[in-house]
Coordinates of C-alpha atoms in Angstrom, one line a residue:
M1 CA 0.0 0.0 0.0
T2 CA 0.9 3.6 -0.4
S3 CA 0.9 6.2 2.3
I4 CA 2.8 8.9 0.5
R5 CA 2.3 10.8 -2.7
Y6 CA 4.5 9.1 -5.2
W7 CA 4.3 8.2 -8.9
R8 CA 7.0 9.1 -11.5
A9 CA 8.9 11.8 -9.7
P10 CA 11.8 10.8 -7.4
L11 CA 11.0 10.3 -3.8
L12 CA 11.7 13.1 -1.4
A13 CA 12.6 12.5 2.2
L14 CA 9.0 12.8 3.3
A15 CA 9.4 10.4 6.1
A16 CA 10.8 13.1 8.3
V17 CA 7.4 14.6 8.8
L18 CA 5.7 11.3 9.6
L19 CA 5.0 10.1 13.1
L20 CA 7.1 7.3 14.3
V21 CA 5.6 4.8 16.7
P22 CA 8.2 2.8 18.6
H23 CA 8.2 -0.8 17.7
P24 CA 8.4 -3.4 20.5
A25 CA 11.1 -5.9 20.5
S26 CA 8.6 -8.6 19.4
A27 CA 5.2 -7.9 18.1
R28 CA 4.4 -11.6 17.5
D29 CA 1.8 -12.4 20.2
P30 CA 3.3 -10.2 22.9
G31 CA 3.0 -11.5 26.4
S32 CA 2.1 -15.1 25.5
S33 CA 4.0 -18.2 26.2
P34 CA 5.5 -20.2 23.3
A35 CA 3.2 -22.8 21.8
P36 CA 3.0 -25.0 18.8
V37 CA 1.8 -23.0 15.8
P38 CA 0.0 -24.0 12.6
A39 CA 2.0 -24.1 9.4
A40 CA -0.9 -23.0 7.2
A41 CA -2.3 -19.5 7.2
T42 CA -5.5 -19.5 9.2
P43 CA -8.3 -18.7 9.8
D44 CA -9.0 -18.7 6.1
R45 CA -11.9 -18.3 3.7
P46 CA -13.4 -15.5 5.8
S47 CA -16.9 -14.2 5.0
Y48 CA -17.9 -10.9 6.5
D49 CA -21.5 -9.8 6.8
V50 CA -21.8 -6.2 8.0
K51 CA -24.8 -3.9 8.6
L52 CA -24.1 -0.3 9.5
R53 CA -26.2 2.9 9.8
G54 CA -24.6 6.2 9.1
D55 CA -25.5 9.5 10.8
A56 CA -26.5 12.7 8.9
D57 CA -23.0 13.5 7.5
G58 CA -21.4 10.0 7.6
S59 CA -19.2 10.8 10.6
H60 CA -20.6 8.0 12.8
W61 CA -21.5 4.4 11.8
T62 CA -23.0 1.8 14.1
G63 CA -24.2 -1.7 13.6
R64 CA -23.3 -5.3 13.7
Q65 CA -20.6 -7.4 12.1
T66 CA -20.4 -11.2 11.7
V67 CA -17.5 -13.0 10.3
S68 CA -17.3 -16.8 9.6
F69 CA -14.1 -18.6 8.9
R70 CA -12.4 -21.9 8.4
N71 CA -9.5 -23.5 10.3
A72 CA -6.9 -24.2 7.6
A73 CA -4.4 -25.5 10.1
R74 CA -4.0 -29.1 11.2
T75 CA -3.7 -27.8 14.8
P76 CA -7.1 -27.1 16.4
L77 CA -7.9 -23.4 16.5
R78 CA -8.8 -22.2 20.0
S79 CA -9.1 -18.4 19.4
V80 CA -9.1 -15.8 16.7
D81 CA -7.7 -12.2 16.6
V82 CA -9.7 -9.3 15.2
R83 CA -7.6 -6.2 14.2
L84 CA -9.1 -2.7 14.7
W85 CA -6.6 -0.9 12.4
G86 CA -8.6 2.3 12.6
N87 CA -7.2 2.7 16.2
G88 CA -3.7 2.5 14.9
T89 CA -2.5 6.0 15.5
Y90 CA -4.9 6.8 18.3
G91 CA -4.3 3.9 20.6
C92 CA -6.7 3.4 23.4
G93 CA -7.9 7.0 23.5
A94 CA -9.1 8.7 26.6
P95 CA -12.3 8.9 28.6
D96 CA -13.3 12.1 26.8
K97 CA -12.1 10.9 23.4
P98 CA -12.4 7.1 22.9
S99 CA -10.7 5.2 20.1
P100 CA -12.4 5.7 16.7
V101 CA -13.3 2.0 16.4
Q102 CA -15.2 0.3 19.2
V103 CA -16.5 -3.3 19.4
G104 CA -18.8 -4.8 22.0
R105 CA -21.4 -7.5 22.7
V106 CA -19.3 -10.3 21.3
E107 CA -21.0 -13.6 20.4
G108 CA -19.5 -16.8 19.3
G109 CA -16.6 -16.6 21.7
T110 CA -15.2 -14.9 24.8
P111 CA -13.3 -11.6 24.2
G112 CA -10.2 -10.7 26.0
P113 CA -8.8 -7.2 26.7
L114 CA -7.7 -5.0 23.8
T115 CA -4.0 -5.2 23.1
V116 CA -1.4 -3.7 20.8
D117 CA -2.6 -0.1 21.4
C118 CA -6.2 -1.2 21.2
T119 CA -5.8 -2.6 17.6
A120 CA -6.1 -6.3 18.5
L121 CA -8.9 -8.2 20.2
R122 CA -8.5 -11.9 21.0
I123 CA -11.7 -13.9 21.0
D124 CA -11.5 -17.4 22.6
L125 CA -13.7 -19.9 20.8
P126 CA -16.1 -22.0 22.9
A127 CA -14.4 -25.2 21.8
P128 CA -11.3 -26.0 19.7
L129 CA -12.1 -25.7 16.0
P130 CA -10.7 -28.8 14.2
Y131 CA -9.0 -28.7 10.8
G132 CA -11.4 -27.8 8.0
A133 CA -14.3 -26.8 10.2
R134 CA -16.0 -23.4 10.2
A135 CA -17.1 -21.1 13.0
R136 CA -18.3 -17.5 13.4
V137 CA -18.1 -14.6 15.7
S138 CA -20.2 -11.5 15.7
F139 CA -20.0 -8.1 17.5
D140 CA -21.4 -4.6 17.6
V141 CA -19.3 -2.0 15.8
A142 CA -19.2 1.7 16.4
I143 CA -17.0 3.8 14.1
T144 CA -16.3 7.5 14.5
V145 CA -14.4 9.1 11.6
P146 CA -11.4 11.0 13.0
D147 CA -11.1 14.7 12.5
R148 CA -8.1 14.7 10.2
V149 CA -7.5 14.6 6.5
H150 CA -6.5 11.0 6.0
R151 CA -7.4 7.6 4.5
F152 CA -9.5 7.2 7.7
G153 CA -10.6 10.7 8.2
R154 CA -12.5 13.6 6.8
D155 CA -12.2 16.7 4.6
G156 CA -15.0 19.2 4.6
A157 CA -18.2 17.4 3.9
H158 CA -16.4 14.2 2.8
R159 CA -15.6 11.1 4.9
Y160 CA -13.1 8.4 4.2
L161 CA -13.3 5.0 5.9
G162 CA -10.1 3.2 4.9
N163 CA -8.9 0.6 7.4
A164 CA -12.0 1.3 9.5
L165 CA -13.7 -2.1 9.4
P166 CA -12.4 -4.8 11.8
L167 CA -10.7 -7.7 10.1
L168 CA -9.4 -11.1 11.1
S169 CA -5.7 -11.4 11.7
V170 CA -3.6 -14.2 10.4
R171 CA -1.8 -17.1 12.1
D172 CA 0.8 -19.0 10.3
A173 CA 4.2 -20.7 10.8
Q174 CA 5.5 -17.5 12.4
G175 CA 2.7 -17.5 14.9
R176 CA 0.0 -14.8 15.6
H177 CA 0.5 -11.7 13.5
L178 CA -0.1 -8.9 15.9
D179 CA 2.3 -6.3 14.5
P180 CA 1.6 -2.6 15.4
D181 CA 0.8 0.3 13.2
V182 CA 4.1 2.1 13.0
G183 CA 2.6 5.4 11.6
F184 CA 4.0 5.1 8.1
G185 CA 3.8 2.4 5.4
E186 CA 1.5 -0.5 6.2
S187 CA 1.3 -3.2 8.7
F188 CA -1.5 -5.2 7.3
Y189 CA -1.6 -9.0 6.6
T190 CA -5.0 -10.4 5.7
L191 CA -6.3 -13.3 3.7
A192 CA -8.7 -12.9 0.8
G193 CA -12.4 -13.3 1.7
D194 CA -15.9 -12.3 0.8
F195 CA -17.8 -9.2 2.1
R196 CA -21.4 -8.3 2.1
V197 CA -21.7 -4.8 3.6
V198 CA -25.0 -3.0 4.0
L199 CA -24.8 0.7 4.6
D200 CA -27.9 2.6 5.6
H201 CA -27.2 6.3 5.0
P202 CA -28.8 9.7 4.2
E203 CA -29.8 9.8 0.5
A204 CA -27.8 13.0 0.1
L205 CA -24.6 11.1 0.6
V206 CA -22.9 9.4 -2.3
V207 CA -21.2 6.3 -0.9
P208 CA -18.5 4.6 -3.1
A209 CA -17.4 1.3 -1.7
T210 CA -15.4 -1.8 -2.5
G211 CA -17.3 -4.4 -4.6
T212 CA -20.4 -4.2 -6.7
T213 CA -23.0 -1.9 -5.1
T214 CA -26.8 -1.9 -5.5
R215 CA -29.0 0.8 -3.9
R216 CA -32.6 0.9 -2.8
A217 CA -34.8 3.4 -0.9
G218 CA -34.7 3.0 2.8
A219 CA -36.6 5.0 5.4
P220 CA -37.8 8.5 4.3
G221 CA -34.7 10.5 3.3
R222 CA -32.4 7.5 3.4
T223 CA -30.8 5.0 1.0
V224 CA -29.6 1.5 1.7
S225 CA -26.5 0.6 -0.3
T226 CA -25.5 -3.1 -0.4
S227 CA -21.9 -3.9 -1.6
V228 CA -20.8 -7.4 -2.4
A229 CA -17.1 -8.2 -3.0
R230 CA -15.5 -11.6 -3.4
G231 CA -11.9 -12.6 -3.0
V232 CA -10.7 -9.3 -1.4
R233 CA -8.5 -8.6 1.6
D234 CA -10.2 -5.4 2.9
F235 CA -13.3 -3.3 2.5
V236 CA -13.4 0.5 2.3
W237 CA -16.0 3.2 1.7
A238 CA -16.4 6.9 1.5
A239 CA -19.4 9.2 2.0
G240 CA -20.1 12.8 0.9
P241 CA -21.4 15.0 -1.9
F242 CA -19.2 13.5 -4.5
R243 CA -19.6 14.1 -8.2
S244 CA -19.3 11.0 -10.3
K245 CA -18.8 9.5 -13.8
T246 CA -18.7 5.9 -15.0
V247 CA -16.7 4.6 -17.9
T248 CA -15.8 1.1 -19.2
T249 CA -12.4 0.2 -20.4
P250 CA -11.9 -1.6 -23.7
G251 CA -11.1 -4.7 -21.7
G252 CA -14.5 -4.5 -20.0
V253 CA -13.6 -3.2 -16.5
R254 CA -16.1 -0.7 -15.2
L255 CA -14.5 2.4 -13.7
N256 CA -16.5 4.5 -11.3
A257 CA -14.9 7.9 -10.7
Y258 CA -15.9 10.1 -7.7
W259 CA -14.5 13.5 -7.0
T260 CA -15.0 16.5 -4.8
A261 CA -16.2 19.9 -6.1
S262 CA -12.7 21.3 -5.6
T263 CA -10.8 18.5 -7.4
P264 CA -9.3 20.0 -10.6
A265 CA -11.2 18.9 -13.7
E266 CA -8.1 18.3 -15.7
G267 CA -6.7 16.1 -13.0
V268 CA -9.9 14.0 -13.0
A269 CA -9.8 13.6 -16.8
L270 CA -6.1 12.6 -16.7
D271 CA -6.6 10.1 -13.9
L272 CA -9.5 8.5 -15.8
R273 CA -7.4 8.2 -19.0
N274 CA -4.5 6.6 -17.1
A275 CA -6.8 4.4 -15.1
V276 CA -8.6 3.1 -18.3
A277 CA -5.2 2.3 -20.0
S278 CA -3.4 0.9 -17.0
V279 CA -6.0 -1.5 -15.7
D280 CA -6.2 -3.1 -19.1
E281 CA -2.5 -3.1 -19.6
F282 CA -1.8 -4.7 -16.2
G283 CA -4.5 -7.2 -16.9
K284 CA -2.7 -8.3 -20.0
R285 CA 0.6 -8.3 -18.3
F286 CA -0.2 -10.0 -15.0
G287 CA -3.7 -11.5 -15.4
R288 CA -7.1 -10.1 -15.9
Y289 CA -8.5 -7.8 -13.2
P290 CA -11.0 -10.1 -11.4
Y291 CA -13.4 -7.7 -9.7
G292 CA -15.3 -6.3 -12.7
E293 CA -15.3 -2.8 -11.4
L294 CA -13.0 -0.3 -9.7
D295 CA -13.8 2.9 -7.9
L296 CA -11.5 6.0 -8.1
V297 CA -12.2 8.4 -5.2
M298 CA -10.4 11.7 -5.9
S299 CA -9.8 14.9 -3.9
D300 CA -7.3 17.7 -4.0
A301 CA -7.0 17.8 -0.2
L302 CA -5.7 14.3 0.7
D303 CA -2.1 15.3 0.8
D304 CA -1.7 14.3 4.4
F305 CA -1.4 10.7 3.2
G306 CA -1.1 11.0 -0.5
S307 CA -2.9 8.2 -2.3
M308 CA -3.9 4.8 -1.0
E309 CA -5.1 1.6 -2.5
F310 CA -7.7 -0.8 -1.3
P311 CA -9.2 -3.8 -3.2
G312 CA -11.5 -2.4 -5.8
L313 CA -11.2 1.2 -4.6
V314 CA -8.4 3.7 -4.6
L315 CA -8.2 7.1 -2.8
L316 CA -6.3 9.6 -4.9
W317 CA -4.8 13.0 -4.2
T318 CA -5.5 14.6 -7.5
E319 CA -3.9 17.8 -8.8
P320 CA -4.1 19.3 -12.3
E321 CA -1.2 17.0 -13.4
G322 CA -3.0 14.0 -12.1
S323 CA -2.2 11.6 -9.2
A324 CA -0.6 8.3 -8.4
V325 CA -3.5 6.5 -9.9
V326 CA -1.3 4.1 -12.0
H327 CA 0.8 3.1 -9.0
E328 CA -2.4 2.5 -6.9
I329 CA -4.0 0.5 -9.6
A330 CA -0.8 -1.7 -9.9
H331 CA -1.4 -2.5 -6.2
Q332 CA -4.6 -4.2 -7.2
W333 CA -2.3 -7.0 -8.4
F334 CA 0.5 -6.6 -5.8
Y335 CA -1.1 -6.8 -2.4
G336 CA -4.6 -7.2 -3.7
I337 CA -4.5 -10.3 -5.9
V338 CA -1.0 -11.4 -4.9
G339 CA -1.1 -10.9 -1.1
N340 CA 1.9 -10.4 1.2
D341 CA 2.6 -9.7 4.8
Q342 CA 3.1 -6.0 4.4
F343 CA 4.8 -5.6 7.8
A344 CA 7.3 -8.4 7.2
A345 CA 8.0 -7.7 3.5
P346 CA 6.8 -4.3 2.3
W347 CA 8.9 -4.6 -0.8
L348 CA 6.7 -7.3 -2.2
D349 CA 3.9 -4.9 -2.9
E350 CA 5.5 -1.4 -3.0
S351 CA 8.5 -2.3 -5.2
F352 CA 6.4 -4.4 -7.6
A353 CA 3.7 -1.7 -7.9
Q354 CA 6.4 0.9 -8.7
Y355 CA 8.0 -1.4 -11.2
A356 CA 4.7 -1.8 -13.0
T357 CA 4.1 1.9 -12.9
E358 CA 7.5 2.6 -14.6
L359 CA 6.7 0.0 -17.2
Y360 CA 3.4 1.7 -17.9
Y361 CA 5.1 5.1 -18.4
G362 CA 8.1 3.7 -20.2
D363 CA 10.5 5.4 -17.8
P364 CA 14.2 5.0 -18.7
T365 CA 15.8 2.5 -16.3
A366 CA 19.0 1.3 -18.0
T367 CA 21.2 3.0 -15.4
C368 CA 18.8 3.2 -12.5
W369 CA 20.9 1.0 -10.2
E370 CA 24.0 3.2 -10.6
D371 CA 21.8 6.3 -10.4
Q372 CA 20.8 5.3 -6.8
G373 CA 24.3 5.8 -5.6
M374 CA 25.4 4.2 -2.3
W375 CA 23.1 2.3 0.0
P376 CA 21.9 4.6 2.8
S377 CA 23.4 2.3 5.4
E378 CA 25.3 -0.9 5.8
T379 CA 22.2 -2.6 7.1
A380 CA 19.8 -1.4 4.4
A381 CA 18.3 -4.1 2.3
L382 CA 15.3 -4.5 0.0
T383 CA 13.8 -7.2 2.2
R384 CA 13.8 -5.4 5.6
S385 CA 10.6 -5.3 7.6
M386 CA 8.6 -2.4 8.9
A387 CA 10.1 -3.3 12.3
Y388 CA 13.5 -2.3 10.9
Y389 CA 12.3 0.9 9.3
A390 CA 10.5 1.9 12.5
D391 CA 13.6 1.3 14.6
G392 CA 15.5 4.4 13.5
H393 CA 15.5 3.8 9.7
R394 CA 12.3 5.3 8.5
T395 CA 13.9 7.5 5.8
E396 CA 15.3 4.3 4.3
F397 CA 11.8 3.0 3.7
F398 CA 11.2 5.7 1.1
R399 CA 14.8 5.6 -0.3
V400 CA 15.0 1.8 -0.7
V401 CA 11.6 0.1 -1.0
Y402 CA 10.3 2.3 -3.8
P403 CA 13.2 3.4 -6.1
R404 CA 15.7 0.6 -5.3
G405 CA 13.1 -2.1 -5.3
A406 CA 11.6 -1.1 -8.7
C407 CA 15.2 -0.8 -10.1
A408 CA 16.1 -4.2 -8.8
L409 CA 13.2 -5.7 -10.8
H410 CA 14.2 -3.8 -13.9
D411 CA 17.7 -5.2 -13.4
L412 CA 16.2 -8.7 -13.0
E413 CA 14.4 -8.1 -16.3
R414 CA 17.7 -7.3 -18.0
E415 CA 19.2 -10.4 -16.4
L416 CA 16.4 -12.8 -17.5
G417 CA 15.4 -11.0 -20.7
G418 CA 12.1 -9.2 -21.3
P419 CA 10.0 -12.1 -22.5
A420 CA 11.3 -14.4 -19.8
M421 CA 10.6 -11.8 -17.1
A422 CA 7.1 -11.2 -18.4
S423 CA 6.4 -14.9 -18.5
M424 CA 7.9 -15.4 -15.0
L425 CA 5.8 -12.6 -13.5
R426 CA 2.6 -13.8 -15.0
G427 CA 3.2 -17.3 -13.7
Y428 CA 4.1 -15.9 -10.2
V429 CA 0.8 -14.0 -10.1
R430 CA -1.1 -17.0 -11.3
D431 CA 0.6 -19.3 -8.7
H432 CA -0.3 -16.9 -5.9
W433 CA -3.7 -15.7 -7.2
L434 CA -5.7 -14.5 -4.1
G435 CA -3.1 -16.2 -2.0
V436 CA 0.1 -14.9 -0.2
A437 CA 3.5 -14.7 -1.6
T438 CA 6.9 -14.5 0.1
T439 CA 10.4 -13.3 -0.9
A440 CA 11.5 -16.9 -1.0
A441 CA 8.6 -17.8 -3.4
F442 CA 9.5 -15.0 -5.7
K443 CA 13.2 -15.9 -5.8
R444 CA 12.3 -19.5 -6.6
A445 CA 10.1 -18.3 -9.5
A446 CA 12.8 -16.1 -10.9
Q447 CA 15.5 -18.8 -10.6
A448 CA 13.3 -21.3 -12.4
A449 CA 13.1 -18.9 -15.3
T450 CA 16.9 -19.0 -16.0
A451 CA 19.8 -21.4 -16.1
K452 CA 22.0 -18.6 -14.5
D453 CA 22.7 -18.7 -10.9
L454 CA 20.9 -15.7 -9.5
G455 CA 22.7 -15.9 -6.1
P456 CA 25.1 -13.0 -7.0
F457 CA 22.2 -11.0 -8.3
W458 CA 20.3 -11.4 -5.0
R459 CA 23.4 -10.4 -3.0
E460 CA 24.2 -7.4 -5.1
H461 CA 20.6 -6.1 -4.8
R462 CA 20.3 -7.1 -1.1
I463 CA 17.3 -9.4 -1.6
L464 CA 18.0 -11.6 1.3

C-alpha cells in the first residue's frame, strides 16, 4: 500500500514529517508463552457480513458485524484475533475521546482485553475448532471518523473510511501476527475473503465502496447501499457529496470515478485516462483484473497521506497534473491479488507496484541502479521489515523500497530477458492468485526462469 504521494517523480525524504511509533522488541503475540503454531495461514476463507447505519453526515456508523471462517491448520484453532486498524495512530484513546473503532457484545466466543494499542482483540472460541471446520463470531461495531485529512478521516463534507472495518488477523508458521501500526507504510496482513456490507445512509450522501453496489430506498430520506465483494482482503467506503462518472475500459472493466467539487477537472480527466489504460495493460501483463469494477475516489485535499489503494477502490490526491493512480491500480495485483505480509516484507507490494508503474510510463531505467548511488546504510536491504524501518531507519523506507526495489526488478528483467521476465511474473501472479507470496517464493520463481545462478544478483541487490 501507499501512504505517501508518489508516482513518476523521485521520492523526497517525506518520512521526516511522519509520526514514528516505537516498535516493540517482538510484536508476535506479545505476552504469550511459546506454543505450537500451525503451518498453514489460518483462519482462512473468511466471510464478512456487516450492517451499519450512518448519521447525517457520515461521521458515525453503528451496527453489527459477523465473520465466519475456516480453520486451515492441522492444529485445532482455539481463538481468533480481530484487528481494529482504525485505532492504529490513536491507541486506546481517553475517557473524553475514545478510540475511533469500538466493538462490543461479542457472540460466538469470549473476548479478552484489547492489546497492541487497542488494535487487537483476541476472542477465545467456545471449543477448539478442528481442521477444515467453520465457526463464526459477531460483535457490535461503532465507528467515528477522526477529525483529520486521512485515509481514515474527513475533509470538509467528505468522509473516508479506509482501514475502519475490523478484520481477522492471520496465524501461520510464524505465529500470531499482531504487529503494530508504526505510523507510516502499512502493517496489514489479511487473507482474501468475501464481504457483504449493507450501509444505511442519508440519501444526500454518495457512498462509493469496495465491490459491486446496489442501492434501494430506505426510510424516508435514506438510502440502503449493499456492496458485495468476493476474494478481497479489505473493505473501504467513503461518504459525501461526490460528483461521479462511470466509464468502461476496452477490456470490460467498469471504472466509477468520484471526486469533490474542488478537485481539478483536468486532473480528474487525466486520472481517468490513465486508469482506463493501466487497468487493461496490467490485466494483459499480469492476469485479468478479477473484480469487474474499480472505484476511483479523488480529492485535492488528501495530501496528508497522498494516495492509497484498497481492493476495488483507490483514494487519490489529484492535482491538475493527475495523481498516483497508476501506482495504486498496480497495487490491485501486488497486495490485492498477490497478497503479502506488508509488515514483514513491504517490498513485495510497493516495489512491484512501482516497477509496474514505470513499465506503464516507459520510464528510462537502464542506469537506475547506478543512479541510486550508495546504499543509505550498511544494514539497508530491500527485504527489511517495517520493524527495521520503525527502529530508526524510517527514511530508508522511502529511499529503498520504492526506487531501489523497482530498479532491482528492472535489473532482473535485464538479467532474464524481457519475454522471460514477463512470463515469470505472469506465472508468479497465477501461482499466488488470491493467496500470499513471500520473498522466497519470488526468488524460486525467478530462478526457475533461467539457467543462470541468481545468487550473485540477490546479494548485489540485497534481496536476502
